[in-house]
mmCIF file of C-alpha atoms in Angstrom:
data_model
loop_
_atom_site.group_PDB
_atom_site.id
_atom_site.type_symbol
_atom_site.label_atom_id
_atom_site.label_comp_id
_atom_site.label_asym_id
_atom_site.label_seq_id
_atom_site.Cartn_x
_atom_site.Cartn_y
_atom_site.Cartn_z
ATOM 1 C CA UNK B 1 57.594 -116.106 129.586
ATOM 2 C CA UNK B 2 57.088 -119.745 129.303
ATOM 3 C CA UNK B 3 56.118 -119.740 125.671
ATOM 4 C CA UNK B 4 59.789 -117.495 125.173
ATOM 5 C CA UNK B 5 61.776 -119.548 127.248
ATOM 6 C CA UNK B 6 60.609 -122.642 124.560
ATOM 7 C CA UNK B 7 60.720 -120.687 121.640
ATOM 8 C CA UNK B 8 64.005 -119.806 121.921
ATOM 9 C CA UNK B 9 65.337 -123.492 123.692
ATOM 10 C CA UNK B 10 64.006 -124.743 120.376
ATOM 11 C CA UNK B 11 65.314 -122.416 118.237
ATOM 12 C CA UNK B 12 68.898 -122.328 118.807
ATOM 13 C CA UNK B 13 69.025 -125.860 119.523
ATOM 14 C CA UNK B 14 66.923 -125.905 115.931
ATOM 15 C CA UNK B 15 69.619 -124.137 114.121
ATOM 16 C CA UNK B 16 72.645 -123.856 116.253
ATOM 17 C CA UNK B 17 73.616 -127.229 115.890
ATOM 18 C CA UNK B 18 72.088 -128.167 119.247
ATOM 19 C CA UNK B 19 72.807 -125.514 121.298
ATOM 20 C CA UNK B 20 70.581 -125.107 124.878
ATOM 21 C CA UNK B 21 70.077 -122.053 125.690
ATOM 22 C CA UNK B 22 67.130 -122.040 128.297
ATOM 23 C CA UNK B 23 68.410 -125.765 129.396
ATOM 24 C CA UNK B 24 72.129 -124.774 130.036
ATOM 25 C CA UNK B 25 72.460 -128.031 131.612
ATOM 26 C CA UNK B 26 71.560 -129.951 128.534
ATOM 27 C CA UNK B 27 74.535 -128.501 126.396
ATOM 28 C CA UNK B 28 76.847 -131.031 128.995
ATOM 29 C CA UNK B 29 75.117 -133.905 127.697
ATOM 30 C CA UNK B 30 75.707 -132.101 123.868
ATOM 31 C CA UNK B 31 79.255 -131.278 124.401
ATOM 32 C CA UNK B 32 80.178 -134.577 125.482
ATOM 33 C CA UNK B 33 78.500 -136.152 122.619
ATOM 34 C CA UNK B 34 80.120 -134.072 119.628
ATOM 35 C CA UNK B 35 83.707 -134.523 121.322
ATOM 36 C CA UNK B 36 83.151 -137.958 120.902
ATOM 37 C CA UNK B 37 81.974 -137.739 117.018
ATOM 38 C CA UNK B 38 83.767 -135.069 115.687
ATOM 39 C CA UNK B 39 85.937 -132.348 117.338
ATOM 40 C CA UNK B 40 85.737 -128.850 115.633
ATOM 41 C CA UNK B 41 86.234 -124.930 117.509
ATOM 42 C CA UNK B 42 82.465 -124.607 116.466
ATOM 43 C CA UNK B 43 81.275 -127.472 119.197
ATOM 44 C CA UNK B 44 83.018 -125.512 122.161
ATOM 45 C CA UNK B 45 79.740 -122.916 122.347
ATOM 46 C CA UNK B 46 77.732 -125.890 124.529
ATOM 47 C CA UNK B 47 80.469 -125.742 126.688
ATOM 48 C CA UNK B 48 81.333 -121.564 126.481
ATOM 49 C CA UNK B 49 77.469 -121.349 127.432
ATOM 50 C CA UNK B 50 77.839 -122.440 130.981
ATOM 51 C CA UNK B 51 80.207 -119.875 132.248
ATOM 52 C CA UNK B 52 78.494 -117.071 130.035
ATOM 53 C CA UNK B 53 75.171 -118.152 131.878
ATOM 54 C CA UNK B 54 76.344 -117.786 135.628
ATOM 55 C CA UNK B 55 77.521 -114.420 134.442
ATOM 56 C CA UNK B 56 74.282 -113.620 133.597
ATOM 57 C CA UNK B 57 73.236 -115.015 136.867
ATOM 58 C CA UNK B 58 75.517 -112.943 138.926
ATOM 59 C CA UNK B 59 75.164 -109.954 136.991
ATOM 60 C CA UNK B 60 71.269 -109.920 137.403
ATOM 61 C CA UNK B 61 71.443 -110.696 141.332
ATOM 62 C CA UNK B 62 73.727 -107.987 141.490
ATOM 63 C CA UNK B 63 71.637 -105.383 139.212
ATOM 64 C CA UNK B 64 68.183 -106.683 141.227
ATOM 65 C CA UNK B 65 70.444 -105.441 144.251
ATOM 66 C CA UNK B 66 71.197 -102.085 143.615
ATOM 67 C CA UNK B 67 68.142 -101.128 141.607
ATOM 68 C CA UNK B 68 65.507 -103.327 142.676
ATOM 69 C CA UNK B 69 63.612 -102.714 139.260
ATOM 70 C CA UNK B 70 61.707 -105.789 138.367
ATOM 71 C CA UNK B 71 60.206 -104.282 134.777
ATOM 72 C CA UNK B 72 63.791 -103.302 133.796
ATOM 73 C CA UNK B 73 64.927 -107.059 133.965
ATOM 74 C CA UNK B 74 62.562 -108.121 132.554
ATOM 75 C CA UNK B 75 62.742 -105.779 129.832
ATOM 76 C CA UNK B 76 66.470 -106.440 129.499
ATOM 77 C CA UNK B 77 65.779 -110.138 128.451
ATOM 78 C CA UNK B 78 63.766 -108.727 125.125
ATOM 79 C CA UNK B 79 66.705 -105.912 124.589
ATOM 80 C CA UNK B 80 69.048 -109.118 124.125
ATOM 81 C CA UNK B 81 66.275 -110.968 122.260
ATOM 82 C CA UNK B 82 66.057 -108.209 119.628
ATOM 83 C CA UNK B 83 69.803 -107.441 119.662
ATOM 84 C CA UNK B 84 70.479 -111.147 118.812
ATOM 85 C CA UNK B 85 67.538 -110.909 116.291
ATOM 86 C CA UNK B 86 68.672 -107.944 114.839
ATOM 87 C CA UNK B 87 72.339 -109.566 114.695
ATOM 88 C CA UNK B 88 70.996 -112.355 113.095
ATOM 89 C CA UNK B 89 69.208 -110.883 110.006
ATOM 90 C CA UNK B 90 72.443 -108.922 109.264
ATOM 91 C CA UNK B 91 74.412 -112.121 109.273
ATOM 92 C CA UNK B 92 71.364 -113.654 107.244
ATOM 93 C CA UNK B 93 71.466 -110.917 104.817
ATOM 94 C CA UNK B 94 75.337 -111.378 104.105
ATOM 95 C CA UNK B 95 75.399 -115.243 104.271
ATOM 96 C CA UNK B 96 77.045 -115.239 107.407
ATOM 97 C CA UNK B 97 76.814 -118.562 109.513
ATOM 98 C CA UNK B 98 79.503 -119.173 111.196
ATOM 99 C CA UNK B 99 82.322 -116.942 112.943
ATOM 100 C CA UNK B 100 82.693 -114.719 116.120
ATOM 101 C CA UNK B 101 79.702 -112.658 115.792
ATOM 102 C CA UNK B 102 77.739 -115.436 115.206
ATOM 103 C CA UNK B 103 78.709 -117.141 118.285
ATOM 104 C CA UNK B 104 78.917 -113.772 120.230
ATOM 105 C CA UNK B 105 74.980 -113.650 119.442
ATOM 106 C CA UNK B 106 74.328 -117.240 120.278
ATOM 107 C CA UNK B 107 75.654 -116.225 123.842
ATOM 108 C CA UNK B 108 73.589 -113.087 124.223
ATOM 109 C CA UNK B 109 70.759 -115.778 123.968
ATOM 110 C CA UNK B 110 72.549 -117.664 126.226
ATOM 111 C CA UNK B 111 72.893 -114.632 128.679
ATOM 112 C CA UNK B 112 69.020 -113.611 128.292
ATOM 113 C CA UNK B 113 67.976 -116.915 129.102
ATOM 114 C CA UNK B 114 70.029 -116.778 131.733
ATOM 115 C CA UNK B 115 68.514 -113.324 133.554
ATOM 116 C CA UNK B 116 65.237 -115.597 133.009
ATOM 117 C CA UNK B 117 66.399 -118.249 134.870
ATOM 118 C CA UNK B 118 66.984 -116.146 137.898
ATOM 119 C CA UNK B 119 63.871 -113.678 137.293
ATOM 120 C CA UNK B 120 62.314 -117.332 138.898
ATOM 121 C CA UNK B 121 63.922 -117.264 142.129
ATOM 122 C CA UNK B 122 64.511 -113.624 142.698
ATOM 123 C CA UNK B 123 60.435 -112.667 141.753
ATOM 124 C CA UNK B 124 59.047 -115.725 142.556
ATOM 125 C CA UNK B 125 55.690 -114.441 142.578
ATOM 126 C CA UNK B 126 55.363 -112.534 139.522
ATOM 127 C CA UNK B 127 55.583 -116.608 137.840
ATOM 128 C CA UNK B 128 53.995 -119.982 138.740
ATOM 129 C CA UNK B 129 57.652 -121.384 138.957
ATOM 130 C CA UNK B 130 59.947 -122.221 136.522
ATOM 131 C CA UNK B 131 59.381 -120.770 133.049
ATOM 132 C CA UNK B 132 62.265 -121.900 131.325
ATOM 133 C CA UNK B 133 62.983 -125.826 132.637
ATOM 134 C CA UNK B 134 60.049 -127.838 132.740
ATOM 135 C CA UNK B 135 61.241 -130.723 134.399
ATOM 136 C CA UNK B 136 60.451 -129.635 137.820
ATOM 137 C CA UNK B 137 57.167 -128.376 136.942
ATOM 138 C CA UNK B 138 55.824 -131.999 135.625
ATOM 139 C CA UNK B 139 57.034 -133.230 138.981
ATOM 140 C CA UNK B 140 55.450 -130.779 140.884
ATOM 141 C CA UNK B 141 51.948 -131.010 138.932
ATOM 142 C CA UNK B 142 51.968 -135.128 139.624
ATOM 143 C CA UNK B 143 52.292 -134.901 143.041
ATOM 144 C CA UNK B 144 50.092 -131.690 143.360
ATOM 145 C CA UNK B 145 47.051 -133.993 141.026
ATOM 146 C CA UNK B 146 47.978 -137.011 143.106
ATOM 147 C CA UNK B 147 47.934 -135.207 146.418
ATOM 148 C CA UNK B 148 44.453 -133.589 145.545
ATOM 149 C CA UNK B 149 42.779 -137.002 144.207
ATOM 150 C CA UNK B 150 44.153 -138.815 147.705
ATOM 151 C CA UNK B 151 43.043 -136.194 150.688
ATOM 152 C CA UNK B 152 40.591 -134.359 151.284
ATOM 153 C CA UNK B 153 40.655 -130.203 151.146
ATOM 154 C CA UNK B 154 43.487 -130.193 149.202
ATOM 155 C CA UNK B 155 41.647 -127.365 147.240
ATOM 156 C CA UNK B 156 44.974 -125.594 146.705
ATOM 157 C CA UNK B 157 46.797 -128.329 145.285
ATOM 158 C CA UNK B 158 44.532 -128.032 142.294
ATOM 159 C CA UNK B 159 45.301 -124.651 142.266
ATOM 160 C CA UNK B 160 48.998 -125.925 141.779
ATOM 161 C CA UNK B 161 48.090 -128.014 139.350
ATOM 162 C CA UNK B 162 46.097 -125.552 136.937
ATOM 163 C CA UNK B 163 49.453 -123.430 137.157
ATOM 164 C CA UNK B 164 51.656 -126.308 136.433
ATOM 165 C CA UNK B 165 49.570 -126.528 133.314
ATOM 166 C CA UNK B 166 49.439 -122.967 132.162
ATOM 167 C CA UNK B 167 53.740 -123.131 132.021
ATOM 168 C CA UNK B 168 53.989 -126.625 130.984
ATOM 169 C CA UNK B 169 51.145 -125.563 127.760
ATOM 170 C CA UNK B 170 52.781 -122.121 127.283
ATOM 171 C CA UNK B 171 56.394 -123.818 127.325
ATOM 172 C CA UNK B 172 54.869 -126.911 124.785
ATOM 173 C CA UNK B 173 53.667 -124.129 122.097
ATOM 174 C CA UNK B 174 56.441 -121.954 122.925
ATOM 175 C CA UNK B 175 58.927 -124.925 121.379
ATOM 176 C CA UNK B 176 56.508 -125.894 118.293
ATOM 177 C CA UNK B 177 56.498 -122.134 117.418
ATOM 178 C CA UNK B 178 60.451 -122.077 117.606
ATOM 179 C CA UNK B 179 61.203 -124.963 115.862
ATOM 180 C CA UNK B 180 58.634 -124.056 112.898
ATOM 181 C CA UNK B 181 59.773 -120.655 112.347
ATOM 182 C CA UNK B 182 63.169 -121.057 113.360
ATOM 183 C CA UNK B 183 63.777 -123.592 110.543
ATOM 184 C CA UNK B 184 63.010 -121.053 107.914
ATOM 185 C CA UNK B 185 64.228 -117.610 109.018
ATOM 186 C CA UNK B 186 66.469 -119.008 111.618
ATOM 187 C CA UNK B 187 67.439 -117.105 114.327
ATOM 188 C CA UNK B 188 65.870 -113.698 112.806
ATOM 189 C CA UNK B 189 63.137 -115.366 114.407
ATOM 190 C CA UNK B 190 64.457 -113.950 118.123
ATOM 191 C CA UNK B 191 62.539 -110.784 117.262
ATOM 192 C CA UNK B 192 59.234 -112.808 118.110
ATOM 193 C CA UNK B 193 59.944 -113.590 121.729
ATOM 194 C CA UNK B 194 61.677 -110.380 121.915
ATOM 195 C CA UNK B 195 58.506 -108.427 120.935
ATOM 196 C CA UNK B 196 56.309 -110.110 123.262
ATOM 197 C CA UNK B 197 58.528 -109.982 126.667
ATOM 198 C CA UNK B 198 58.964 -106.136 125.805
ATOM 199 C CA UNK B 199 55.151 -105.262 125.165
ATOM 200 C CA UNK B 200 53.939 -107.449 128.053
ATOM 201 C CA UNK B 201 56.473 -105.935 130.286
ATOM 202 C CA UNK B 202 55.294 -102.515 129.515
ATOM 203 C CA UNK B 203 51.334 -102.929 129.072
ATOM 204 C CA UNK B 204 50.846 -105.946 131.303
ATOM 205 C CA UNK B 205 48.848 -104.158 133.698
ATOM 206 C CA UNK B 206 46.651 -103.099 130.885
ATOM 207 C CA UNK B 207 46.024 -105.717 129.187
ATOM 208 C CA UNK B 208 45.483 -108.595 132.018
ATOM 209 C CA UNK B 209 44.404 -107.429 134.698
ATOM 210 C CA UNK B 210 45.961 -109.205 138.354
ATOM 211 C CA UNK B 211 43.343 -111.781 139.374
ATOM 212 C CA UNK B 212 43.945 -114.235 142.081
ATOM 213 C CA UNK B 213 42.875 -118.054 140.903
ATOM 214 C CA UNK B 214 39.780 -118.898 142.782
#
């Protein structure tokens, strides 16, 4: 999930003209910044993202509510992934790159990266924390190392620290991938991330098998 969430960060900020879509709060700091330098319709989708990811937000608490299916949300997020993939090869294909389906499948991106966001607090232990902002993981792993270097049986700490890692790595690879690809098929390259949250959602008791870290 970490790898996705960077992927597609990356990518749409890659080729959407610096467009967030894991790091919603990031497209405040982008907004500002191209109504300064140059004011056209096409810079509004930084700030259109914000209210199109609390939907998101919203939406999935109230789904999680009702249905209380944690493989269908999860599932959901690569549904929008390939939809926005799918979307984008079309528009590809026809030399399309600009417009309102273009910007109606920049926020779908938006709103999967959204339901990811809140897959961390509402399933807090099916991830290690945050997959999609990184920020508070780096914090968390310094004081975790620091913590476990300075007292004694701070065994768990470590344990901290080895998952801080595993996001912070996944996320780090996740945004090299993105950007690489991303510059030369552009967002056709959705379809990646969207292929792996949808087979690990369906075979990931099959194929990794729960272990606890010792």
């Amino acid at each position: 999930m970490a790898f996705s969430a960077g992927f597609v960060d990356t990518s749409t900020f890659t080729v959407a003209d610096g467009l967030f879509s894991a790091h919603i709060t990031g497209n405040f700091v982008v907004f500002a910044y191209k109504l300064c330098h140059h004011h056209t319709l096409g810079n509004f989708a930084n700030l259109v993202s914000f209210p199109v990811f609390i939907s998101a937000v919203i939406l999935t608490s109230k789904i999680n509510s009702i249905y209380k299916n944690e493989k269908v949300i999860f599932v959901s997020i690569g549904i929008l992934l390939m939809i926005a993939g799918l979307t984008a090869f079309i528009l590809k294909q026809n030399h399309i790159e600009t417009g309102f389906i273009y910007h109606l499948m920049l926020m779908l991106i938006v709103f999967s990266m959204g339901i990811q966001n809140t897959i961390n607090r509402l399933f807090p232990n099916s991830t290690f924390g945050s997959t999609t902002v990184m920020t508070g993981n780096v914090t968390q792993a310094i004081l975790d190392f620091f913590s476990y270097i300075s007292l004694p049986n701070t065994f768990e700490k470590l344990i901290n620290v080895k998952k801080s890692l595993v996001l912070l790595s996944g996320f780090l690879t996740g945004c090299i991938a993105g950007a690489l690809i991303s510059s030369t098929f552009g967002l056709v390259s959705m379809l990646i991330p969207a292929t792996l949250i949808i087979v690990f959602a369906f075979f990931e008791r099959l194929i990794i098998p729960k272990i606890e870290l010792q």
